[in-house]
Coordinates of C-alpha atoms in Angstrom, one line a residue:
M1 CA 0.0 0.0 0.0
Y2 CA 2.7 2.5 1.1
K3 CA 4.9 1.7 -1.9
N4 CA 2.1 2.4 -4.3
Q5 CA 1.2 5.6 -2.6
L6 CA 4.8 6.8 -2.7
Q7 CA 5.1 5.9 -6.4
E8 CA 1.8 7.7 -7.2
L9 CA 2.9 10.8 -5.3
A10 CA 6.1 10.9 -7.3
Q11 CA 4.3 10.6 -10.6
R12 CA 1.8 13.3 -9.7
N13 CA 4.7 15.7 -9.0
C14 CA 6.8 14.6 -11.9
F15 CA 9.5 13.4 -9.5
N16 CA 11.8 10.5 -10.3
L17 CA 10.3 7.2 -9.0
P18 CA 11.3 6.2 -5.5
L19 CA 14.6 4.4 -5.5
Y20 CA 15.1 1.6 -2.9
G21 CA 18.3 0.3 -1.5
C22 CA 19.0 -2.3 1.2
I23 CA 21.5 -3.6 3.7
R24 CA 21.7 -7.3 4.3
K25 CA 23.2 -9.1 7.3
G26 CA 23.2 -12.5 8.9
P27 CA 23.9 -16.0 7.4
D28 CA 22.4 -17.2 4.1
H29 CA 19.8 -19.4 5.9
A30 CA 18.6 -16.5 8.0
P31 CA 19.2 -13.2 6.3
R32 CA 18.0 -9.9 7.7
F33 CA 17.2 -6.8 5.6
R34 CA 17.1 -3.1 6.3
A35 CA 15.9 -0.8 3.4
T36 CA 16.1 2.8 2.4
V37 CA 14.0 4.8 -0.1
N38 CA 15.1 7.9 -1.9
F39 CA 12.1 10.1 -2.5
N40 CA 12.9 13.3 -4.5
G41 CA 16.4 13.4 -3.0
E42 CA 15.3 12.7 0.6
I43 CA 16.3 9.4 2.2
F44 CA 13.9 7.5 4.5
E45 CA 15.1 4.3 6.3
S46 CA 13.3 1.4 7.9
P47 CA 14.0 1.6 11.7
N48 CA 14.7 -2.2 12.2
Y49 CA 15.9 -5.2 10.3
C50 CA 13.2 -7.4 8.6
S51 CA 13.1 -11.0 7.6
T52 CA 12.5 -10.3 3.9
L53 CA 13.6 -7.6 1.5
R54 CA 10.0 -6.9 0.5
Q55 CA 9.0 -6.3 4.1
A56 CA 11.9 -4.0 4.7
E57 CA 11.0 -1.9 1.6
L58 CA 7.4 -1.7 2.7
V59 CA 8.5 -0.4 6.2
A60 CA 10.8 2.2 4.6
A61 CA 7.9 3.4 2.3
E62 CA 5.7 3.6 5.4
V63 CA 8.2 5.7 7.2
A64 CA 8.4 8.0 4.1
V65 CA 4.6 8.4 3.8
N66 CA 4.1 9.0 7.5
T67 CA 6.9 11.6 7.7
L68 CA 5.6 13.5 4.7
S69 CA 2.0 13.4 6.1
K70 CA 3.2 14.7 9.5
R71 CA 4.4 17.9 7.8
G72 CA 0.8 18.8 8.0
P73 CA -2.1 19.3 5.7
S74 CA -1.3 22.7 4.2
G75 CA -1.1 24.5 0.9
S76 CA 2.1 22.7 0.0
L77 CA 2.1 20.5 -3.1
V78 CA 3.2 17.4 -1.2
A79 CA 0.5 17.7 1.4
K80 CA -2.2 18.2 -1.3
D81 CA -1.0 15.3 -3.3
L82 CA -0.8 13.1 -0.2
D83 CA -4.5 13.9 0.3
D84 CA -5.2 13.0 -3.3
T85 CA -3.8 9.5 -2.8
G86 CA -6.1 8.9 0.1
V87 CA -3.2 8.4 2.5
Y88 CA -5.0 10.2 5.4
K89 CA -7.9 7.7 5.3
N90 CA -5.4 4.9 5.5
L91 CA -3.5 6.5 8.4
L92 CA -6.7 7.0 10.4
Q93 CA -7.6 3.4 9.8
E94 CA -4.2 2.2 10.9
I95 CA -4.4 4.2 14.1
A96 CA -7.7 2.6 14.9
H97 CA -6.3 -0.9 14.1
R98 CA -3.2 -0.5 16.2
A99 CA -5.3 0.8 19.2
G100 CA -7.8 -2.1 18.8
L101 CA -10.7 0.3 18.3
S102 CA -13.5 0.5 15.8
L103 CA -12.6 1.8 12.4
P104 CA -13.5 5.4 11.4
V105 CA -17.0 5.9 10.2
Y106 CA -17.7 8.4 7.4
T107 CA -21.1 10.0 6.9
T108 CA -21.6 12.0 3.7
T109 CA -24.5 14.2 2.7
R110 CA -25.2 15.6 -0.8
S111 CA -26.8 19.0 -1.6
G112 CA -27.1 21.3 -4.6
P113 CA -28.4 20.7 -8.2
A114 CA -27.7 17.5 -10.0
H115 CA -25.2 19.1 -12.4
L116 CA -23.3 20.8 -9.6
P117 CA -23.4 18.6 -6.4
V118 CA -21.8 19.5 -3.1
F119 CA -20.7 16.8 -0.7
K120 CA -20.1 17.3 3.0
C121 CA -18.6 14.6 5.2
I122 CA -18.2 13.9 8.9
V123 CA -15.9 11.2 10.3
D124 CA -16.3 9.6 13.7
V125 CA -12.9 8.7 15.1
F126 CA -12.8 7.1 18.6
G127 CA -16.1 8.7 19.3
T128 CA -15.0 12.2 18.3
R129 CA -16.5 13.8 15.1
F130 CA -14.5 15.8 12.6
N131 CA -15.7 17.9 9.7
G132 CA -13.8 18.5 6.4
K133 CA -14.1 20.9 3.5
P134 CA -17.0 20.4 1.1
A135 CA -16.1 18.9 -2.3
A136 CA -17.6 18.1 -5.7
T137 CA -17.3 14.4 -5.2
K138 CA -18.0 12.0 -2.3
K139 CA -14.5 10.6 -2.5
Q140 CA -12.8 14.0 -2.2
A141 CA -15.1 15.0 0.7
E142 CA -14.1 11.9 2.6
Q143 CA -10.4 12.6 1.9
N144 CA -10.8 16.2 3.1
T145 CA -12.4 15.1 6.3
A146 CA -9.8 12.4 6.9
M147 CA -7.1 15.1 6.4
A148 CA -8.8 17.4 8.9
A149 CA -9.1 14.6 11.5
W150 CA -5.5 13.6 11.1
S151 CA -4.4 17.2 11.5
A152 CA -6.3 17.6 14.7
L153 CA -5.1 14.3 16.2
K154 CA -1.4 15.2 15.3
Q155 CA -1.8 18.6 16.8
S156 CA -3.1 17.0 20.0
E157 CA -0.1 14.7 19.9
K158 CA 2.3 17.6 19.6
D159 CA 0.7 19.3 22.6
V160 CA 1.1 16.1 24.6
D161 CA 4.8 15.8 23.6
S162 CA 5.4 19.3 24.9
G163 CA 3.7 18.4 28.2
N164 CA 0.5 20.2 27.3
R165 CA 2.1 23.5 28.0
I166 CA 1.7 26.1 25.2
R167 CA 4.8 28.4 24.9
S168 CA 4.1 32.1 25.3
F169 CA 7.4 32.8 23.6
P170 CA 8.9 31.8 20.2
S171 CA 11.5 29.1 19.9
V172 CA 14.9 30.7 19.7
D173 CA 18.3 28.9 19.2
G174 CA 20.2 28.9 22.4
N175 CA 17.0 29.3 24.5
Y176 CA 15.4 26.5 26.5
S177 CA 11.9 26.1 28.1
L178 CA 12.0 25.5 31.8
H179 CA 9.3 23.9 34.0
V180 CA 9.4 22.8 37.6
Y181 CA 6.8 20.3 38.8
I182 CA 5.9 17.4 41.1
P183 CA 5.5 14.2 39.1
V184 CA 2.4 12.3 40.1
K185 CA 2.5 8.6 39.0
I186 CA -0.7 6.7 38.4
S187 CA -0.9 3.2 40.0
S188 CA -3.3 0.5 38.9
I189 CA -5.3 1.2 42.1
A190 CA -5.5 4.9 41.2
E191 CA -6.7 3.9 37.7
K192 CA -9.6 2.0 39.1
Q193 CA -10.5 5.0 41.4
L194 CA -10.4 7.5 38.5
A195 CA -12.1 5.3 35.9
P196 CA -15.7 6.3 36.7
F197 CA -14.8 10.0 36.5
I198 CA -12.8 9.6 33.2
K199 CA -15.7 7.7 31.7
K200 CA -18.3 10.2 32.7
A201 CA -16.3 13.2 31.5
G202 CA -15.7 11.5 28.1
M203 CA -19.4 10.8 27.7
L204 CA -20.4 14.4 28.6
V205 CA -17.8 16.1 26.3
P206 CA -16.6 13.9 23.5
E207 CA -14.1 16.5 22.2
L208 CA -12.0 16.2 25.4
F209 CA -8.5 14.7 25.0
A210 CA -6.7 12.8 27.7
I211 CA -3.6 14.3 29.1
D212 CA -0.4 12.4 28.2
T213 CA -1.9 9.9 25.8
G214 CA -3.5 12.3 23.4
L215 CA -6.5 10.0 22.8
P216 CA -10.0 11.3 22.9
L217 CA -11.3 10.9 26.5
C218 CA -14.4 9.2 25.2
S219 CA -12.4 6.2 24.2
A220 CA -12.2 5.4 27.9
H221 CA -15.7 3.9 27.7
L222 CA -15.4 2.4 24.2
K223 CA -14.6 -1.3 23.7
S224 CA -11.9 -2.7 21.5
N225 CA -12.6 -5.2 18.6
D226 CA -12.1 -8.2 21.0
G227 CA -14.5 -6.7 23.6
A228 CA -11.8 -5.7 26.1
K229 CA -12.1 -2.3 27.7
V230 CA -9.5 0.3 26.6
D231 CA -9.7 2.6 29.6
A232 CA -5.9 2.5 30.2
R233 CA -5.2 3.7 26.7
A234 CA -7.1 6.9 27.3
R235 CA -5.6 7.7 30.7
A236 CA -2.3 9.1 31.6
K237 CA 0.3 7.1 33.4
Q238 CA 1.8 10.2 35.0
Y239 CA 0.4 13.6 35.8
H240 CA 2.1 16.6 37.3
I241 CA 1.5 19.5 39.7
S242 CA 3.2 22.7 38.4
L243 CA 5.4 24.6 40.8
S244 CA 6.4 27.2 38.2
R245 CA 5.3 28.7 34.9
T246 CA 6.9 27.4 31.7
V247 CA 9.6 30.1 31.1
E248 CA 12.4 30.7 28.7
I249 CA 16.1 30.6 29.9
R250 CA 19.5 30.8 28.2
H251 CA 21.9 27.9 28.2
H252 CA 24.4 29.5 30.6
Q253 CA 21.6 29.8 33.2
I254 CA 20.9 26.0 33.4
D255 CA 23.6 24.9 35.9
S256 CA 22.9 27.8 38.2
I257 CA 19.1 27.3 38.2
V258 CA 19.3 23.6 38.8
S259 CA 21.9 24.0 41.5
M260 CA 19.9 26.6 43.4
L261 CA 16.7 24.6 43.1
R262 CA 18.4 21.5 44.5
H263 CA 19.8 23.6 47.4
K264 CA 16.5 25.2 48.2
L265 CA 14.4 22.0 48.0
H266 CA 16.8 19.3 49.2
S267 CA 15.2 18.9 52.7
Q268 CA 11.7 18.0 51.6
K269 CA 9.8 15.2 53.5
R270 CA 7.0 12.9 52.4
Y271 CA 3.4 14.1 52.8
W272 CA 0.0 13.1 51.4
I273 CA -1.5 15.2 48.6
E274 CA -5.3 15.2 48.7
F275 CA -7.1 16.0 45.5
G276 CA -10.4 17.2 46.9
K277 CA -12.4 18.7 44.0
W278 CA -12.9 18.7 40.2
E279 CA -12.1 22.2 38.8
V280 CA -11.6 23.9 35.5
F281 CA -8.5 25.9 34.3
I282 CA -7.5 27.7 31.1
N283 CA -4.0 28.6 29.9
D284 CA -2.8 32.2 29.6
D285 CA -3.4 32.3 25.8
Q286 CA -6.9 30.8 26.2
T287 CA -6.0 28.2 23.6
R288 CA -6.6 25.2 25.9
S289 CA -9.1 24.5 28.6
F290 CA -8.4 21.8 31.3
L291 CA -10.5 19.6 33.5
A292 CA -8.4 19.1 36.7
M293 CA -8.4 17.7 40.2
E294 CA -7.4 20.5 42.6
V295 CA -5.5 20.2 45.9
R296 CA -7.8 21.7 48.5
S297 CA -6.5 20.6 51.9
G298 CA -3.9 17.9 52.4
G299 CA -0.6 18.9 50.9
L300 CA -1.7 22.4 50.1
S301 CA 0.5 24.2 52.6
E302 CA 3.6 22.1 51.6
I303 CA 3.1 22.7 47.9
S304 CA 2.6 26.4 48.5
K305 CA 5.9 26.5 50.4
Q306 CA 7.6 24.7 47.5
I307 CA 6.2 27.2 45.1
R308 CA 7.6 30.1 47.2
L309 CA 11.1 28.4 47.2
V310 CA 11.0 28.0 43.4
N311 CA 9.9 31.7 43.1
E312 CA 13.0 32.7 45.1
V313 CA 15.3 31.0 42.6
F314 CA 13.4 32.5 39.6
I315 CA 13.6 36.0 41.0
L316 CA 17.4 35.7 41.3
H317 CA 17.5 34.8 37.6
N318 CA 15.0 37.5 36.5
L319 CA 12.4 35.0 35.6
P320 CA 8.6 35.5 36.1
E321 CA 7.2 34.1 39.4
Y322 CA 4.3 31.7 39.6
Y323 CA 0.7 33.0 40.0
K324 CA 0.1 35.1 43.0
N325 CA -2.7 32.9 44.3
P326 CA -1.6 29.4 43.2
R327 CA -4.2 26.6 43.0
P328 CA -2.2 23.4 42.8
H329 CA -3.8 20.8 40.6
I330 CA -3.3 18.0 38.1
S331 CA -4.9 18.4 34.7
V332 CA -6.7 15.2 33.6
A333 CA -8.2 16.2 30.3
K334 CA -8.0 19.1 27.8
G335 CA -10.1 20.7 25.1
L336 CA -9.3 23.2 22.3
G337 CA -10.0 26.8 22.9
D338 CA -12.1 28.4 25.7
I339 CA -14.7 25.7 26.7
T340 CA -14.6 26.6 30.4
S341 CA -18.3 27.1 30.7
T342 CA -19.0 23.6 29.4
L343 CA -16.3 22.1 31.6
K344 CA -17.6 23.8 34.7
L345 CA -20.9 21.8 34.2
V346 CA -18.8 18.7 33.8
A347 CA -16.8 19.5 37.0
D348 CA -20.1 20.0 38.9
E349 CA -21.4 16.6 37.7
L350 CA -18.1 14.8 38.6
N351 CA -18.2 16.4 42.1
R352 CA -21.7 15.0 42.5
L353 CA -20.5 11.7 41.2
K354 CA -17.8 11.7 43.9
G355 CA -20.4 11.5 46.6
N356 CA -21.8 8.3 45.1
V357 CA -18.5 6.7 44.1
R358 CA -16.5 7.6 47.3
P359 CA -19.1 8.5 49.9
T360 CA -16.9 7.9 52.9
E361 CA -13.8 9.8 51.5
K362 CA -13.2 13.5 51.7
S363 CA -11.0 13.5 48.6
I364 CA -11.3 12.2 45.0
W365 CA -7.9 10.6 45.3
S366 CA -4.7 10.9 47.4
Y367 CA -1.0 10.6 46.4
M368 CA 2.2 10.4 48.5
F369 CA 4.7 13.1 47.5
S370 CA 8.0 11.6 46.4
G371 CA 10.0 14.3 44.7
I372 CA 10.3 17.2 42.4
G373 CA 11.4 17.3 38.7
C374 CA 12.6 20.1 36.4
K375 CA 12.3 19.8 32.6
I376 CA 14.7 22.0 30.6
G377 CA 14.4 21.6 26.9
Q378 CA 14.2 17.9 26.3
R379 CA 16.1 16.9 29.4
T380 CA 14.6 16.2 32.8
Y381 CA 16.5 16.9 36.0
S382 CA 15.8 15.4 39.4
I383 CA 15.6 18.3 41.9
C384 CA 14.8 16.1 45.0
K385 CA 13.8 12.6 45.8
V386 CA 12.2 11.5 49.0
A387 CA 12.8 7.9 50.1
A388 CA 9.9 5.7 51.1

């Protein structure tokens, strides 16, 4: 499939046909192959060795198609022609297959006169619906919608890779993003405790995405093709409580900041963090809304003190302090834009649900503090660890 798509793409753009090469290793009775493909002067390589040359070439072609598609649906010639080959429909189908979920469902409507029809399409992916641009044919309308869905899912994935924090500053060579936080790991017991809330939120607002995994939250209550629940796929394995804003620093500041943070925070002790209420937050740019569990009592004073210590280090380095009235929390789900009014209704419903699910408990969930981390660029530093 991918080799055919790559060849068709080259023909549409009047490029030379893809040129495949291979590396062979191993004995004659058990050879292993790794392939490369040259597409318009750009080399793509299969990541692993395969048992047959054909399989290795297919993997290399898949890498090429996926890489080209990730450059985003845009006005570029390559993106447009990728859409014409139907690659986005195939990519959506492959995502569903790998996740063990139902295949995307396309619903197309026709309007306009017989000689000039207009087709509009909606695709349902993991319970979330996406719209594409109208087209003159049903096939093109479906391709447009698949491209729109793929673009939205990849954007969500990029947000997840960046820790769901949107930069308020442009990326500049030599500058690094800095974020100080408490990592909150999710145990199997915690997953069971949170499952009813995750499921309910996904049912109420299908356009919510899970933090960390990037999957639509509604997939928490879907079933896979073999009937098994896929709750764990839609939930994060680790959340975080922010102790700072995400700020920009220079390379020469890294050692000083990390050293001072470790000095200030080295004497931390274990304590229980109690997440007492569902709340709603929005980022400074109002581009993302978050459904979160807020720390209301247990652990609040300790976290507030840690924030003050981080602020002291930031002030010495001329960095912006954290919010004046911090509200420590972990974000569980996110939505695009300002949907706080909708999420507040969801939070109210989840708080009512808490009374039914955990009637004898004051908190939704509790977690034992075990340390503080600091992410600078792509590297994570351990600021302090508290032994059990």
